[in-house]
Short mmCIF file of N, CA and C in Angstrom, two decimals:
data_model
loop_
_atom_site.label_atom_id
_atom_site.label_comp_id
_atom_site.label_asym_id
_atom_site.label_seq_id
_atom_site.Cartn_x
_atom_site.Cartn_y
_atom_site.Cartn_z
N MET A 1 0.83 -1.19 0.00
CA MET A 1 0.00 0.00 0.00
C MET A 1 0.87 1.26 0.00
N ARG A 2 1.92 1.22 0.80
CA ARG A 2 2.80 2.38 0.89
C ARG A 2 3.48 2.66 -0.45
N LYS A 3 3.89 1.60 -1.16
CA LYS A 3 4.52 1.76 -2.47
C LYS A 3 3.53 2.34 -3.47
N SER A 4 2.30 1.93 -3.42
CA SER A 4 1.27 2.48 -4.31
C SER A 4 1.06 3.96 -4.05
N PHE A 5 1.03 4.32 -2.79
CA PHE A 5 0.85 5.74 -2.44
C PHE A 5 2.01 6.58 -2.96
N LEU A 6 3.24 6.10 -2.76
CA LEU A 6 4.42 6.84 -3.23
C LEU A 6 4.44 6.93 -4.75
N ALA A 7 4.04 5.86 -5.42
CA ALA A 7 3.98 5.88 -6.89
C ALA A 7 2.95 6.89 -7.37
N GLY A 8 1.82 6.96 -6.68
CA GLY A 8 0.77 7.93 -7.03
C GLY A 8 1.25 9.35 -6.84
N VAL A 9 1.93 9.61 -5.75
CA VAL A 9 2.46 10.96 -5.48
C VAL A 9 3.49 11.33 -6.55
N ALA A 10 4.36 10.40 -6.90
CA ALA A 10 5.37 10.66 -7.93
C ALA A 10 4.72 10.97 -9.27
N LEU A 11 3.70 10.20 -9.62
CA LEU A 11 3.00 10.42 -10.89
C LEU A 11 2.33 11.79 -10.92
N LEU A 12 1.68 12.17 -9.84
CA LEU A 12 1.03 13.49 -9.77
C LEU A 12 2.05 14.61 -9.87
N SER A 13 3.22 14.43 -9.25
CA SER A 13 4.27 15.45 -9.32
C SER A 13 4.76 15.63 -10.75
N ILE A 14 4.95 14.53 -11.46
CA ILE A 14 5.40 14.60 -12.86
C ILE A 14 4.36 15.29 -13.71
N MET A 15 3.09 14.92 -13.54
CA MET A 15 2.02 15.53 -14.33
C MET A 15 1.90 17.02 -14.04
N ALA A 16 2.06 17.42 -12.79
CA ALA A 16 1.99 18.84 -12.44
C ALA A 16 3.15 19.60 -13.07
N GLY A 17 4.33 19.00 -13.09
CA GLY A 17 5.49 19.64 -13.70
C GLY A 17 5.31 19.84 -15.19
N VAL A 18 4.74 18.87 -15.88
CA VAL A 18 4.48 18.99 -17.32
C VAL A 18 3.46 20.09 -17.58
N ALA A 19 2.43 20.16 -16.77
CA ALA A 19 1.40 21.20 -16.94
C ALA A 19 1.99 22.59 -16.74
N VAL A 20 2.86 22.76 -15.76
CA VAL A 20 3.49 24.05 -15.52
C VAL A 20 4.40 24.41 -16.68
N ALA A 21 5.19 23.46 -17.19
CA ALA A 21 6.09 23.73 -18.30
C ALA A 21 5.32 24.17 -19.53
N ARG A 22 4.21 23.53 -19.83
CA ARG A 22 3.42 23.91 -20.99
C ARG A 22 2.77 25.27 -20.79
N ALA A 23 2.39 25.58 -19.58
CA ALA A 23 1.74 26.86 -19.31
C ALA A 23 2.69 28.03 -19.57
N GLU A 24 3.98 27.83 -19.41
CA GLU A 24 4.95 28.90 -19.60
C GLU A 24 5.26 29.15 -21.07
N ASP A 25 5.09 28.15 -21.93
CA ASP A 25 5.32 28.34 -23.36
C ASP A 25 4.31 29.34 -23.92
N LYS A 26 4.80 30.25 -24.73
CA LYS A 26 3.88 31.15 -25.41
C LYS A 26 4.31 31.32 -26.85
N GLU A 27 3.35 31.72 -27.66
CA GLU A 27 3.61 31.91 -29.09
C GLU A 27 3.80 33.41 -29.33
N ILE A 28 4.89 33.74 -29.98
CA ILE A 28 5.21 35.14 -30.29
C ILE A 28 5.40 35.27 -31.79
N LYS A 29 4.65 36.18 -32.39
CA LYS A 29 4.80 36.49 -33.81
C LYS A 29 5.58 37.79 -33.91
N GLY A 30 6.57 37.81 -34.79
CA GLY A 30 7.36 39.02 -34.94
C GLY A 30 8.40 38.88 -36.02
N THR A 31 9.39 39.77 -35.97
CA THR A 31 10.47 39.81 -36.95
C THR A 31 11.76 39.37 -36.30
N LEU A 32 12.43 38.40 -36.92
CA LEU A 32 13.73 37.92 -36.46
C LEU A 32 14.79 38.88 -36.95
N ILE A 33 15.66 39.32 -36.06
CA ILE A 33 16.67 40.33 -36.39
C ILE A 33 17.85 40.16 -35.45
N ASP A 34 19.02 40.68 -35.84
CA ASP A 34 20.14 40.70 -34.91
C ASP A 34 19.92 41.82 -33.89
N GLN A 35 20.44 41.65 -32.69
CA GLN A 35 20.19 42.61 -31.62
C GLN A 35 20.76 43.99 -31.91
N LYS A 36 21.89 44.06 -32.60
CA LYS A 36 22.51 45.35 -32.91
C LYS A 36 21.60 46.19 -33.79
N CYS A 37 21.13 45.61 -34.88
CA CYS A 37 20.29 46.36 -35.82
C CYS A 37 18.86 46.51 -35.32
N GLY A 38 18.43 45.63 -34.41
CA GLY A 38 17.08 45.70 -33.89
C GLY A 38 16.89 46.68 -32.75
N ALA A 39 17.99 47.13 -32.16
CA ALA A 39 17.90 48.03 -31.01
C ALA A 39 17.13 49.30 -31.35
N GLY A 40 16.11 49.58 -30.57
CA GLY A 40 15.33 50.80 -30.75
C GLY A 40 14.28 50.74 -31.85
N LYS A 41 14.16 49.60 -32.53
CA LYS A 41 13.18 49.49 -33.62
C LYS A 41 11.91 48.83 -33.12
N ASP A 42 10.79 49.19 -33.76
CA ASP A 42 9.56 48.44 -33.56
C ASP A 42 9.48 47.39 -34.67
N GLU A 43 8.39 46.64 -34.69
CA GLU A 43 8.29 45.55 -35.67
C GLU A 43 8.28 46.06 -37.10
N ALA A 44 7.64 47.19 -37.35
CA ALA A 44 7.59 47.75 -38.71
C ALA A 44 8.99 48.14 -39.18
N GLY A 45 9.78 48.73 -38.31
CA GLY A 45 11.15 49.10 -38.65
C GLY A 45 12.03 47.88 -38.86
N ALA A 46 11.84 46.87 -38.03
CA ALA A 46 12.63 45.65 -38.14
C ALA A 46 12.29 44.89 -39.42
N ALA A 47 11.06 45.01 -39.89
CA ALA A 47 10.63 44.30 -41.09
C ALA A 47 11.37 44.78 -42.34
N LYS A 48 11.96 45.96 -42.30
CA LYS A 48 12.72 46.50 -43.43
C LYS A 48 14.14 45.96 -43.48
N HIS A 49 14.54 45.24 -42.46
CA HIS A 49 15.89 44.70 -42.34
C HIS A 49 16.05 43.50 -43.26
N THR A 50 17.29 43.20 -43.67
CA THR A 50 17.53 42.10 -44.60
C THR A 50 18.07 40.85 -43.88
N LYS A 51 17.84 39.72 -44.51
CA LYS A 51 18.36 38.45 -44.01
C LYS A 51 19.89 38.48 -44.00
N ALA A 52 20.48 39.02 -45.06
CA ALA A 52 21.95 39.05 -45.17
C ALA A 52 22.58 39.81 -44.01
N CYS A 53 22.02 40.95 -43.66
CA CYS A 53 22.57 41.75 -42.55
C CYS A 53 22.35 41.03 -41.22
N THR A 54 21.20 40.41 -41.07
CA THR A 54 20.92 39.67 -39.84
C THR A 54 21.96 38.58 -39.63
N LEU A 55 22.27 37.83 -40.68
CA LEU A 55 23.27 36.76 -40.57
C LEU A 55 24.67 37.31 -40.34
N LYS A 56 24.96 38.45 -40.95
CA LYS A 56 26.29 39.07 -40.81
C LYS A 56 26.53 39.55 -39.38
N CYS A 57 25.52 40.14 -38.77
CA CYS A 57 25.69 40.77 -37.46
C CYS A 57 25.38 39.85 -36.27
N CYS A 58 24.71 38.73 -36.51
CA CYS A 58 24.23 37.91 -35.39
C CYS A 58 25.34 37.28 -34.56
N ASP A 59 26.48 36.97 -35.17
CA ASP A 59 27.54 36.32 -34.41
C ASP A 59 28.08 37.20 -33.29
N LYS A 60 28.15 38.50 -33.54
CA LYS A 60 28.64 39.41 -32.51
C LYS A 60 27.52 39.92 -31.60
N ALA A 61 26.34 40.15 -32.19
CA ALA A 61 25.27 40.81 -31.44
C ALA A 61 24.23 39.85 -30.86
N GLY A 62 24.05 38.69 -31.47
CA GLY A 62 23.00 37.78 -31.04
C GLY A 62 21.69 38.09 -31.77
N PHE A 63 20.70 37.22 -31.57
CA PHE A 63 19.41 37.37 -32.23
C PHE A 63 18.36 37.93 -31.29
N ALA A 64 17.31 38.49 -31.91
CA ALA A 64 16.14 38.95 -31.17
C ALA A 64 14.91 38.77 -32.06
N VAL A 65 13.76 38.74 -31.44
CA VAL A 65 12.49 38.79 -32.15
C VAL A 65 11.79 40.05 -31.67
N ILE A 66 11.40 40.89 -32.63
CA ILE A 66 10.68 42.11 -32.29
C ILE A 66 9.21 41.89 -32.64
N SER A 67 8.38 42.01 -31.62
CA SER A 67 6.94 41.83 -31.77
C SER A 67 6.26 43.12 -31.31
N GLY A 68 5.64 43.81 -32.27
CA GLY A 68 5.08 45.13 -31.92
C GLY A 68 6.21 46.06 -31.55
N LYS A 69 6.19 46.55 -30.32
CA LYS A 69 7.26 47.43 -29.84
C LYS A 69 8.18 46.73 -28.84
N THR A 70 8.00 45.42 -28.68
CA THR A 70 8.77 44.67 -27.69
C THR A 70 9.88 43.86 -28.36
N GLU A 71 11.08 43.99 -27.82
CA GLU A 71 12.22 43.21 -28.30
C GLU A 71 12.49 42.08 -27.31
N TYR A 72 12.50 40.84 -27.82
CA TYR A 72 12.81 39.67 -27.02
C TYR A 72 14.16 39.14 -27.49
N LYS A 73 15.13 39.10 -26.62
CA LYS A 73 16.43 38.54 -26.97
C LYS A 73 16.36 37.02 -26.91
N LEU A 74 17.16 36.35 -27.74
CA LEU A 74 17.21 34.89 -27.75
C LEU A 74 18.45 34.42 -27.00
N ASP A 75 18.27 33.38 -26.18
CA ASP A 75 19.43 32.81 -25.50
C ASP A 75 20.32 32.08 -26.51
N ASP A 76 21.47 31.60 -26.06
CA ASP A 76 22.45 31.00 -26.98
C ASP A 76 21.90 29.79 -27.74
N ALA A 77 21.21 28.91 -27.04
CA ALA A 77 20.66 27.71 -27.71
C ALA A 77 19.61 28.13 -28.74
N SER A 78 18.83 29.15 -28.42
CA SER A 78 17.80 29.64 -29.34
C SER A 78 18.43 30.33 -30.54
N ALA A 79 19.56 30.99 -30.33
CA ALA A 79 20.27 31.64 -31.44
C ALA A 79 20.72 30.59 -32.46
N THR A 80 21.13 29.45 -31.98
CA THR A 80 21.51 28.35 -32.88
C THR A 80 20.31 27.92 -33.72
N LYS A 81 19.15 27.81 -33.07
CA LYS A 81 17.92 27.45 -33.80
C LYS A 81 17.56 28.52 -34.82
N ALA A 82 17.74 29.78 -34.46
CA ALA A 82 17.43 30.88 -35.39
C ALA A 82 18.34 30.83 -36.61
N LYS A 83 19.61 30.56 -36.38
CA LYS A 83 20.56 30.47 -37.49
C LYS A 83 20.21 29.30 -38.41
N GLU A 84 19.84 28.16 -37.82
CA GLU A 84 19.42 27.01 -38.62
C GLU A 84 18.16 27.33 -39.42
N TYR A 85 17.24 28.07 -38.80
CA TYR A 85 16.02 28.48 -39.50
C TYR A 85 16.38 29.33 -40.72
N LEU A 86 17.27 30.31 -40.55
CA LEU A 86 17.63 31.22 -41.64
C LEU A 86 18.42 30.52 -42.76
N GLU A 87 19.08 29.43 -42.45
CA GLU A 87 19.77 28.67 -43.49
C GLU A 87 18.78 28.03 -44.45
N LYS A 88 17.56 27.79 -43.98
CA LYS A 88 16.55 27.10 -44.79
C LYS A 88 15.41 28.01 -45.26
N ASN A 89 15.28 29.19 -44.67
CA ASN A 89 14.15 30.08 -44.95
C ASN A 89 14.62 31.50 -45.21
N ASP A 90 13.90 32.21 -46.07
CA ASP A 90 14.24 33.61 -46.37
C ASP A 90 13.45 34.60 -45.52
N SER A 91 12.29 34.20 -45.03
CA SER A 91 11.42 35.12 -44.31
C SER A 91 11.93 35.42 -42.90
N LEU A 92 11.98 36.70 -42.57
CA LEU A 92 12.32 37.12 -41.21
C LEU A 92 11.08 37.24 -40.33
N LYS A 93 9.89 37.15 -40.95
CA LYS A 93 8.63 37.17 -40.20
C LYS A 93 8.41 35.77 -39.66
N VAL A 94 8.48 35.62 -38.33
CA VAL A 94 8.46 34.30 -37.72
C VAL A 94 7.40 34.17 -36.64
N VAL A 95 7.14 32.92 -36.30
CA VAL A 95 6.35 32.55 -35.13
C VAL A 95 7.25 31.68 -34.29
N VAL A 96 7.51 32.09 -33.05
CA VAL A 96 8.32 31.28 -32.16
C VAL A 96 7.45 30.82 -30.99
N LYS A 97 7.71 29.62 -30.54
CA LYS A 97 7.13 29.11 -29.31
C LYS A 97 8.28 29.05 -28.33
N ALA A 98 8.08 29.72 -27.19
CA ALA A 98 9.20 29.87 -26.28
C ALA A 98 8.72 30.15 -24.86
N THR A 99 9.65 30.00 -23.95
CA THR A 99 9.44 30.47 -22.59
C THR A 99 10.24 31.75 -22.45
N GLU A 100 9.73 32.66 -21.64
CA GLU A 100 10.39 33.96 -21.46
C GLU A 100 10.80 34.13 -20.01
N LYS A 101 12.00 34.63 -19.84
CA LYS A 101 12.47 34.98 -18.50
C LYS A 101 13.29 36.25 -18.62
N ASP A 102 12.85 37.30 -17.99
CA ASP A 102 13.54 38.58 -17.96
C ASP A 102 13.83 39.12 -19.37
N GLY A 103 12.88 38.98 -20.29
CA GLY A 103 13.02 39.51 -21.64
C GLY A 103 13.84 38.66 -22.58
N THR A 104 14.28 37.48 -22.12
CA THR A 104 15.06 36.57 -22.96
C THR A 104 14.24 35.31 -23.22
N LEU A 105 14.22 34.89 -24.47
CA LEU A 105 13.45 33.72 -24.87
C LEU A 105 14.32 32.47 -24.96
N THR A 106 13.74 31.36 -24.52
CA THR A 106 14.27 30.04 -24.78
C THR A 106 13.29 29.40 -25.74
N VAL A 107 13.70 29.27 -26.98
CA VAL A 107 12.82 28.87 -28.07
C VAL A 107 12.72 27.35 -28.18
N SER A 108 11.48 26.86 -28.27
CA SER A 108 11.28 25.44 -28.52
C SER A 108 11.03 25.18 -30.00
N SER A 109 10.45 26.17 -30.72
CA SER A 109 10.27 26.03 -32.17
C SER A 109 10.23 27.40 -32.82
N ILE A 110 10.64 27.41 -34.08
CA ILE A 110 10.61 28.64 -34.87
C ILE A 110 10.22 28.28 -36.29
N GLU A 111 9.26 29.03 -36.83
CA GLU A 111 8.81 28.79 -38.20
C GLU A 111 8.37 30.10 -38.83
N ALA A 112 8.25 30.08 -40.16
CA ALA A 112 7.83 31.28 -40.89
C ALA A 112 6.35 31.55 -40.61
N GLN A 113 6.01 32.84 -40.53
CA GLN A 113 4.59 33.20 -40.43
C GLN A 113 3.89 32.83 -41.72
N LYS A 114 2.65 32.43 -41.60
CA LYS A 114 1.87 32.07 -42.79
C LYS A 114 0.92 33.16 -43.17
#
């Protein structure tokens, strides 16, 4: 009986953890840009930026997604995903699914806006 109770508690803890992790994920639509060129821009301004410049500047500055007037910086692992995305896609208009902490995104997926 005691083992069953402990197994039940463990299962509930795992399920609660999964629910919390999913609740933190959010979908953000915006423009993918390097942080240097994106600084101070809103989404309309960032949309005028080129893929070539984004790739040129991202190694030193890092990536960001600008949605409306908000700039979200990408963490290092997410920057790798952004670079892989740009190797296969031309559009800087993206939809990212990510968790946010202090204005920095940890991206779970990135795709072109439709």
